[in-house]
Coordinates of C-alpha atoms and ligand atoms in Angstrom, one line a residue:
M1 CA 131.8 53.4 25.3
H2 CA 130.4 53.0 21.8
C3 CA 127.9 54.7 19.5
L4 CA 124.3 53.8 19.9
H5 CA 122.6 52.5 16.7
S6 CA 125.7 52.6 14.6
T7 CA 124.4 49.9 12.3
T8 CA 121.2 51.8 11.6
L9 CA 123.2 54.8 10.7
K10 CA 125.6 53.0 8.4
S11 CA 122.7 51.6 6.5
A12 CA 121.2 55.1 6.3
F13 CA 124.4 56.4 4.7
S14 CA 124.5 53.6 2.2
R15 CA 121.1 54.7 1.1
L16 CA 122.4 58.2 0.4
K17 CA 123.8 57.2 -3.0
L18 CA 122.0 59.6 -5.1
L19 CA 123.5 58.8 -8.4
P20 CA 123.8 55.6 -10.3
G21 CA 127.3 54.3 -10.3
R22 CA 128.0 55.1 -13.9
W23 CA 126.9 58.7 -13.9
C24 CA 130.3 59.9 -15.1
H25 CA 130.0 58.2 -18.4
R26 CA 127.0 60.2 -19.3
L27 CA 128.7 63.5 -18.6
F28 CA 129.7 65.5 -21.6
S29 CA 131.3 68.9 -21.9
R30 CA 129.4 71.8 -23.3
S31 CA 131.8 73.8 -25.4
L32 CA 133.0 76.4 -22.9
S33 CA 133.3 79.1 -25.4
S34 CA 130.9 78.3 -28.2
A35 CA 127.8 79.1 -26.4
S36 CA 125.4 78.4 -29.3
S37 CA 126.7 74.8 -29.8
K38 CA 124.1 72.2 -29.0
S39 CA 126.4 69.3 -29.7
S40 CA 128.3 67.6 -27.0
A41 CA 131.8 66.1 -26.9
W42 CA 133.5 63.6 -24.6
H43 CA 135.8 65.5 -22.4
R44 CA 139.0 63.9 -21.1
P45 CA 140.5 66.3 -18.5
D46 CA 144.2 66.3 -17.8
A47 CA 144.4 66.4 -14.0
S48 CA 147.9 67.9 -14.0
A49 CA 146.9 70.9 -16.1
A50 CA 144.0 73.3 -15.9
A51 CA 140.6 72.4 -14.3
A52 CA 138.1 70.8 -16.6
V53 CA 134.4 71.6 -16.6
S54 CA 131.6 69.4 -18.0
V55 CA 128.0 70.2 -18.2
D56 CA 125.2 67.6 -18.7
E57 CA 122.0 69.5 -19.5
A58 CA 120.0 66.3 -19.7
R59 CA 120.9 65.4 -16.1
R60 CA 121.2 69.1 -15.2
T61 CA 124.6 68.7 -13.6
L62 CA 128.0 70.4 -13.8
S63 CA 131.2 68.6 -12.9
V64 CA 134.6 70.0 -12.3
T65 CA 137.9 68.0 -12.3
W66 CA 140.4 70.1 -10.3
P67 CA 144.1 69.8 -11.0
S68 CA 146.0 68.4 -8.1
S69 CA 148.2 71.5 -8.1
A70 CA 145.1 73.4 -6.8
Q71 CA 144.9 71.5 -3.5
G72 CA 146.5 74.2 -1.4
S73 CA 145.5 74.7 2.2
T74 CA 142.0 73.3 2.0
A75 CA 143.2 69.7 2.4
S76 CA 140.4 68.7 4.7
H77 CA 137.7 69.4 2.1
W78 CA 139.8 68.7 -0.9
E79 CA 138.3 66.6 -3.7
A80 CA 139.7 65.9 -7.1
A81 CA 136.3 66.0 -8.8
S82 CA 133.2 68.0 -7.7
L83 CA 129.6 67.6 -8.8
F84 CA 126.9 70.3 -8.7
P85 CA 123.2 70.2 -9.8
L86 CA 122.6 73.2 -12.2
A87 CA 119.5 74.3 -10.4
W88 CA 121.5 74.4 -7.1
L89 CA 124.3 76.3 -8.8
R90 CA 122.0 79.0 -10.1
D91 CA 120.2 79.2 -6.8
S92 CA 123.5 79.5 -5.0
C93 CA 125.0 82.3 -7.1
Q94 CA 127.3 84.4 -4.9
C95 CA 127.1 87.6 -7.0
P96 CA 126.0 90.9 -5.4
T97 CA 122.5 90.6 -7.0
C98 CA 121.9 87.1 -5.6
F99 CA 123.7 87.2 -2.3
N100 CA 124.1 89.8 0.4
P101 CA 127.5 89.5 2.1
A102 CA 126.2 91.7 5.0
T103 CA 123.4 89.3 6.0
K104 CA 125.3 86.3 4.5
S105 CA 122.1 85.2 2.9
R106 CA 120.3 84.8 -0.4
T107 CA 118.7 87.8 -2.1
L108 CA 117.7 85.7 -5.2
H109 CA 114.0 85.1 -4.7
F110 CA 111.9 82.4 -6.2
K111 CA 109.9 84.9 -8.2
D112 CA 113.1 85.6 -10.2
F113 CA 114.5 82.1 -10.2
N114 CA 114.2 79.7 -13.1
P115 CA 115.3 76.2 -12.1
R116 CA 115.6 75.1 -15.7
V117 CA 117.8 77.9 -17.0
P118 CA 120.4 76.4 -19.4
V119 CA 124.1 77.0 -19.1
R120 CA 125.6 79.1 -21.9
S121 CA 129.2 78.6 -20.8
A122 CA 131.2 77.5 -17.8
S123 CA 134.9 77.8 -17.1
V124 CA 137.4 77.7 -14.2
S125 CA 140.1 80.4 -13.9
P126 CA 143.6 79.4 -14.9
D127 CA 144.7 79.4 -11.2
S128 CA 141.7 77.1 -10.4
S129 CA 140.4 79.5 -7.8
T130 CA 137.0 80.4 -9.4
L131 CA 134.3 78.8 -11.4
T132 CA 132.3 81.1 -13.6
V133 CA 129.0 80.1 -15.1
E134 CA 127.2 82.1 -17.7
W135 CA 123.5 81.3 -18.0
Q136 CA 121.3 81.4 -21.1
D137 CA 119.4 84.4 -19.7
G138 CA 122.6 86.4 -19.6
H139 CA 123.2 86.1 -15.8
R140 CA 126.8 85.5 -14.8
S141 CA 127.7 83.6 -11.6
S142 CA 131.0 83.0 -10.0
Y143 CA 132.0 80.8 -7.0
S144 CA 135.3 80.2 -5.3
R145 CA 136.7 76.7 -5.4
Q146 CA 137.0 76.5 -1.7
W147 CA 133.4 77.5 -1.2
L148 CA 132.2 75.0 -3.8
Q149 CA 134.2 72.0 -2.7
V150 CA 132.6 72.1 0.8
R151 CA 129.2 72.1 -0.8
S152 CA 129.9 69.5 -3.6
F153 CA 127.3 66.8 -4.2
T154 CA 129.8 64.0 -4.6
E155 CA 129.2 61.0 -2.4
S156 CA 132.2 61.8 -0.1
A157 CA 131.3 65.4 0.4
R158 CA 127.7 64.5 1.2
R159 CA 128.9 61.8 3.6
R160 CA 131.2 64.4 5.4
R161 CA 128.3 66.8 5.8
G162 CA 126.0 64.0 6.9
E163 CA 128.4 63.0 9.6
A164 CA 128.8 66.5 10.8
L165 CA 125.1 66.9 11.3
A166 CA 124.2 63.3 12.3
F167 CA 122.2 63.2 15.5
T168 CA 122.4 59.7 17.0
A169 CA 125.8 58.9 15.6
R170 CA 127.3 61.3 18.1
K171 CA 125.4 59.9 21.0
K172 CA 127.5 57.7 23.3
Q173 CA 126.6 55.5 26.2
W174 CA 127.7 56.9 29.5
S175 CA 129.9 55.1 32.0
Q176 CA 127.5 55.7 34.9
E177 CA 129.8 58.4 36.2
L178 CA 129.1 62.1 35.9
T179 CA 131.9 64.0 34.2
E180 CA 132.8 67.2 36.1
F181 CA 133.8 70.6 34.7
D182 CA 135.2 73.5 36.7
Y183 CA 132.9 76.6 36.6
S184 CA 135.6 79.3 36.4
E185 CA 137.6 77.4 33.8
L186 CA 134.7 77.0 31.4
M187 CA 133.6 80.6 31.9
S188 CA 137.0 81.8 31.0
K189 CA 138.3 79.3 28.4
D190 CA 136.5 78.7 25.1
S191 CA 138.2 75.4 24.7
V192 CA 136.7 74.1 27.9
L193 CA 133.3 75.5 27.0
L194 CA 133.5 73.6 23.7
E195 CA 134.5 70.5 25.5
L196 CA 131.6 70.8 27.8
L197 CA 129.1 71.3 25.0
H198 CA 130.5 68.3 23.1
H199 CA 130.2 66.2 26.2
L200 CA 126.6 67.3 26.7
D201 CA 125.8 66.5 23.1
C202 CA 127.4 63.0 23.2
F203 CA 126.6 61.8 26.7
G204 CA 123.6 63.9 27.7
C205 CA 124.6 64.7 31.2
L206 CA 127.4 66.4 33.2
L207 CA 128.2 68.2 36.4
V208 CA 129.8 71.7 36.9
R209 CA 131.6 72.3 40.2
Q210 CA 132.6 75.3 42.1
S211 CA 130.1 77.7 40.8
P212 CA 129.1 80.8 42.8
T213 CA 125.9 80.4 44.7
E214 CA 124.3 83.8 43.8
L215 CA 121.0 83.6 42.0
G216 CA 122.5 85.5 39.1
T217 CA 124.9 82.7 38.3
L218 CA 122.4 80.6 36.2
P219 CA 121.4 83.4 33.8
K220 CA 125.1 84.2 33.3
F221 CA 125.9 80.6 32.7
G222 CA 123.0 80.3 30.2
Q223 CA 124.3 83.3 28.4
R224 CA 127.8 81.7 28.1
L225 CA 126.3 78.5 26.7
A226 CA 123.6 79.7 24.5
G227 CA 123.2 83.5 24.6
F228 CA 120.2 83.4 27.0
L229 CA 118.0 81.1 29.1
A230 CA 114.9 79.8 27.3
P231 CA 111.7 80.7 29.2
S232 CA 108.7 78.5 30.1
N233 CA 105.4 78.9 31.9
Y234 CA 107.5 78.8 35.1
G235 CA 109.5 81.9 34.1
H236 CA 112.9 82.8 32.7
S237 CA 114.2 80.5 35.4
F238 CA 112.6 78.8 38.4
E239 CA 113.3 78.2 42.0
V240 CA 113.0 74.6 43.2
K241 CA 112.3 74.5 47.0
S242 CA 109.7 72.9 49.1
K243 CA 106.9 75.5 48.9
S244 CA 103.8 75.9 51.0
D245 CA 101.5 76.3 47.9
P246 CA 103.4 74.3 45.2
S247 CA 102.5 74.9 41.5
N248 CA 104.6 71.9 40.5
A249 CA 105.4 68.5 41.9
A250 CA 109.1 69.6 42.0
Y251 CA 108.2 72.3 44.5
T252 CA 107.5 69.7 47.3
S253 CA 109.8 67.5 49.4
G254 CA 108.3 64.3 47.9
Y255 CA 109.8 61.7 45.6
L256 CA 109.9 62.9 42.1
G257 CA 109.8 60.1 39.5
L258 CA 112.0 60.0 36.4
H259 CA 110.7 62.6 34.0
I260 CA 111.4 64.8 31.1
D261 CA 110.8 68.4 31.9
Q262 CA 107.9 70.2 30.1
S263 CA 106.6 67.0 28.5
F264 CA 103.4 69.0 28.2
Y265 CA 105.1 71.4 25.7
S266 CA 105.4 70.4 22.0
R267 CA 108.4 72.7 21.9
R268 CA 110.4 71.0 24.6
P269 CA 113.3 72.9 26.2
G270 CA 116.4 71.2 25.0
V271 CA 118.8 71.3 27.9
Q272 CA 117.9 71.5 31.6
I273 CA 120.2 73.2 34.1
L274 CA 119.8 72.8 37.8
H275 CA 122.0 75.1 39.9
C276 CA 122.4 74.0 43.5
I277 CA 122.3 77.2 45.6
S278 CA 122.0 75.2 48.8
Q279 CA 122.1 71.5 49.8
P280 CA 124.4 71.2 52.8
T281 CA 126.5 68.1 53.3
D282 CA 126.4 68.2 57.1
G283 CA 123.5 65.8 57.3
S284 CA 120.8 68.5 57.7
I285 CA 119.2 67.4 54.4
Q286 CA 118.3 63.8 54.5
G287 CA 117.5 62.3 51.1
G288 CA 117.2 64.6 48.1
E289 CA 119.5 62.6 45.9
S290 CA 119.2 63.2 42.2
L291 CA 118.4 60.4 39.7
I292 CA 119.3 60.7 36.1
A293 CA 118.5 58.0 33.5
D294 CA 119.5 57.6 29.8
G295 CA 116.2 57.3 27.8
F296 CA 118.1 56.5 24.6
Q297 CA 119.9 53.6 26.2
A298 CA 116.7 52.2 27.8
A299 CA 114.9 52.5 24.4
A300 CA 117.8 50.6 22.7
I301 CA 117.6 47.8 25.3
M302 CA 113.8 47.6 25.0
R303 CA 114.0 47.5 21.2
R304 CA 116.0 44.3 21.5
S305 CA 114.3 42.7 24.6
H306 CA 110.7 43.8 24.1
P307 CA 110.1 44.7 20.5
D308 CA 106.3 44.8 20.8
H309 CA 106.4 47.0 23.8
F310 CA 109.0 49.2 22.1
Q311 CA 106.7 49.6 19.2
A312 CA 103.8 50.5 21.5
L313 CA 105.9 53.4 22.9
T314 CA 106.7 54.6 19.4
T315 CA 103.2 54.5 18.1
L316 CA 100.7 55.0 20.9
P317 CA 100.6 58.7 21.9
I318 CA 100.0 59.9 25.5
D319 CA 98.5 63.2 26.6
F320 CA 100.7 65.2 29.0
N321 CA 99.2 68.3 30.7
D322 CA 100.0 71.0 33.1
Y323 CA 97.2 73.0 34.8
G324 CA 97.7 75.7 37.3
S325 CA 99.1 79.2 37.8
D326 CA 102.7 80.5 37.8
F327 CA 104.8 83.1 36.0
V328 CA 102.5 83.3 32.9
G329 CA 99.4 83.5 35.0
D330 CA 96.8 80.7 34.7
F331 CA 97.8 78.0 32.3
H332 CA 96.5 74.8 30.8
F333 CA 98.9 73.0 28.5
I334 CA 98.2 69.7 26.6
N335 CA 100.7 67.9 24.5
R336 CA 99.9 64.6 22.8
E337 CA 103.1 62.6 22.0
T338 CA 104.6 59.1 21.9
V339 CA 107.1 58.4 24.6
L340 CA 109.7 57.5 22.0
R341 CA 109.9 59.5 18.8
L342 CA 111.6 57.9 15.8
N343 CA 113.3 60.1 13.2
S344 CA 113.1 59.5 9.4
I345 CA 115.7 56.7 9.6
G346 CA 114.1 54.9 12.5
E347 CA 116.3 56.2 15.3
V348 CA 114.9 57.3 18.6
D349 CA 115.6 61.0 18.7
R350 CA 113.3 62.2 21.5
V351 CA 111.9 60.9 24.7
T352 CA 108.8 62.4 26.3
F353 CA 107.7 61.1 29.7
S354 CA 106.5 62.5 33.0
G355 CA 104.4 60.7 35.6
H356 CA 103.3 63.9 37.3
S357 CA 102.5 65.6 33.9
R358 CA 100.6 62.6 32.5
D359 CA 97.0 63.7 31.8
Y360 CA 94.2 61.7 33.4
N361 CA 92.3 61.9 30.1
Q362 CA 93.8 59.4 27.7
N363 CA 90.6 58.4 25.9
H364 CA 92.0 59.2 22.5
L365 CA 93.5 55.6 22.8
E366 CA 91.5 52.7 21.6
P367 CA 90.6 50.8 24.8
E368 CA 92.1 47.5 23.7
K369 CA 95.5 49.2 23.2
V370 CA 95.7 50.6 26.7
Q371 CA 96.9 47.5 28.5
L372 CA 99.8 47.0 26.2
L373 CA 100.8 50.7 26.6
Y374 CA 100.8 50.5 30.4
E375 CA 102.9 47.3 30.3
A376 CA 105.3 49.0 27.9
L377 CA 105.5 52.0 30.2
K378 CA 106.2 49.8 33.2
I379 CA 109.0 47.9 31.3
F380 CA 110.5 51.3 30.1
Y381 CA 110.5 52.7 33.7
E382 CA 112.1 49.6 35.1
T383 CA 114.7 49.6 32.4
L384 CA 115.5 53.2 33.1
S385 CA 115.7 52.6 36.9
K386 CA 118.6 50.1 36.8
P387 CA 122.1 49.8 35.4
P388 CA 123.3 50.6 32.9
C389 CA 120.7 53.4 32.5
I390 CA 120.6 55.1 35.9
I391 CA 123.0 57.4 37.9
K392 CA 122.2 58.4 41.4
H393 CA 124.2 61.3 43.0
K394 CA 123.6 64.1 45.5
M395 CA 124.1 67.7 44.4
Q396 CA 126.2 69.9 46.6
T397 CA 126.1 73.6 47.1
G398 CA 127.8 75.1 44.0
H399 CA 127.1 72.2 41.7
M400 CA 125.2 72.5 38.4
Q401 CA 123.7 69.6 36.7
L402 CA 123.2 69.8 32.9
L403 CA 120.9 67.3 31.1
D404 CA 119.8 66.7 27.5
N405 CA 116.1 67.1 28.0
R406 CA 115.3 65.2 24.8
R407 CA 117.2 62.1 26.0
V408 CA 117.9 62.0 29.8
L409 CA 115.1 61.7 32.4
H410 CA 115.7 63.0 35.9
G411 CA 114.1 62.7 39.3
R412 CA 114.8 63.1 43.0
L413 CA 114.4 61.1 46.2
A414 CA 112.2 62.6 48.9
F415 CA 114.0 64.7 51.5
N416 CA 113.7 65.8 55.1
V417 CA 115.1 69.0 56.4
I418 CA 116.7 69.1 59.8
G419 CA 116.5 72.5 61.6
T420 CA 116.9 75.6 59.5
A421 CA 118.8 74.1 56.6
E422 CA 117.4 74.6 53.0
R423 CA 117.5 72.6 49.8
F424 CA 117.4 75.2 47.1
L425 CA 117.9 74.6 43.4
H426 CA 117.7 77.3 40.7
G427 CA 116.5 75.8 37.4
G428 CA 116.5 77.0 33.8
Y429 CA 116.8 75.8 30.2
V430 CA 118.8 76.5 27.1
E431 CA 117.9 75.4 23.6
W432 CA 119.9 73.0 21.5
D433 CA 119.7 75.3 18.4
E434 CA 121.6 78.0 20.3
V435 CA 124.0 75.5 21.8
Y436 CA 124.8 73.9 18.4
S437 CA 125.2 77.4 16.9
R438 CA 127.7 78.3 19.7
M439 CA 129.5 75.0 19.2
R440 CA 129.9 75.5 15.5
R441 CA 131.3 79.0 16.0
L442 CA 133.7 77.8 18.7
E443 CA 134.8 75.0 16.4
E444 CA 135.3 77.3 13.4
A445 CA 137.3 79.8 15.6
A446 CA 139.5 76.9 16.9
R447 CA 140.1 75.8 13.3
G448 CA 140.5 79.3 12.0
D449 CA 137.8 78.8 9.3
A450 CA 136.2 81.5 7.4
R451 CA 132.7 81.2 6.0
E452 CA 134.2 79.8 2.7
A453 CA 135.3 76.6 4.4
Q454 CA 132.2 75.9 6.6
Ligands
OGA501 C1 112.7 70.0 38.5 C2 113.2 68.8 39.1 C3 114.7 67.9 40.7 C4 115.2 68.1 42.1 O1 112.7 71.0 39.1 O2 112.2 69.9 37.3 O3 113.1 67.7 38.5 O4 116.2 67.6 42.5 N1 113.9 68.9 40.2 O5 114.5 68.9 42.9
ZN502 ZN1 123.9 86.1 -9.3
ZN503 ZN1 112.3 68.1 36.4

């Protein structure tokens, strides 16, 4: 297993160098006590003694050299020298006027904020725990060292934050096997839940086994993962069975091609969950196997093997639609989107595709581009449909399948029912924002971090 697009990411980080290499030479200390002094002096801090603060009004930065004796327990975020833009420091003041500890958010508003306010004085307490900045307008700010070091603008601190929030850097190729988690374990142990969420983030798919087969199980599970299930035009959750008057292609017994759910929504549900209430293994359901395919992996393959077709999928948008009637009453959705979306550093960060939700009207496309687009779609679908991109498995009663609906396409083989048996899946969604939020809090709790160190 390896990271997708690691080269792209590395080059992105190398571009993160904000400051020219010699920025330190231009720093000078503003006299920490003589507020009126406009002159500057070179400052040579003694790392073994007290912290040293330097302010550069021309560059609008403040730097602190911390004594090594201050390292203490925050070793993971420790840095010997920190750098802060002055505008950011003023904006980030943690005093009771500028910050509300109850809501943990800013109460300094732009109407009262002057991004050019000069520093009158700046100092670090003798125990190196607190930086105090007095501004020319009389406002006084103070910040704890631990809080500051996590938010420092030095290259290493920025890299650490970039890595923590990187999107595709965490994505891993799967091994064409579905990793399985035990339902009751992950409902009762936070460490198992965190492992599951990490796995979903990195690999985009997994299976939960031994879940109860009541209809209430899925909402309870969604609550554990994200706080709640995310609704759609098909309801807070939806029942996938062969129905006599189907409002969606999934509600038939036919073949369902590889697709991303809700491709007709611009706000795509992030994670799809299918809970298998019933799919007996006694031969009474013939067919009905699930297909899942890694869209990121297929895109990476096409990028190398068919660059022109890859480019077509990233630049020529398709209309997806959904027309009918269900939970929300009558609906008509239209979403125009490229099959592959590139982020600001050229990585594929979202896949949008659905054969059954593809609009018949595509005349926003210039006619001479249409042939190339169709060929690109065919190559994409063929790439998805074979190793290493595809997994085929058959869900059993009590299984739950979780998929990253930005990345992984899914489908199903047609099925036949013998006698009175039933194939019945209960489906729902959760959103990545809530999942990531839950992951961060679980990680923080596991590390024992307070807000200071996040
Ligand atoms: C769906 C779906 C797959 C299946 O409901 O969106 O893709 O196995 N169902 O029925
Ligand atoms: Zn303040
Ligand atoms: Zn689906």
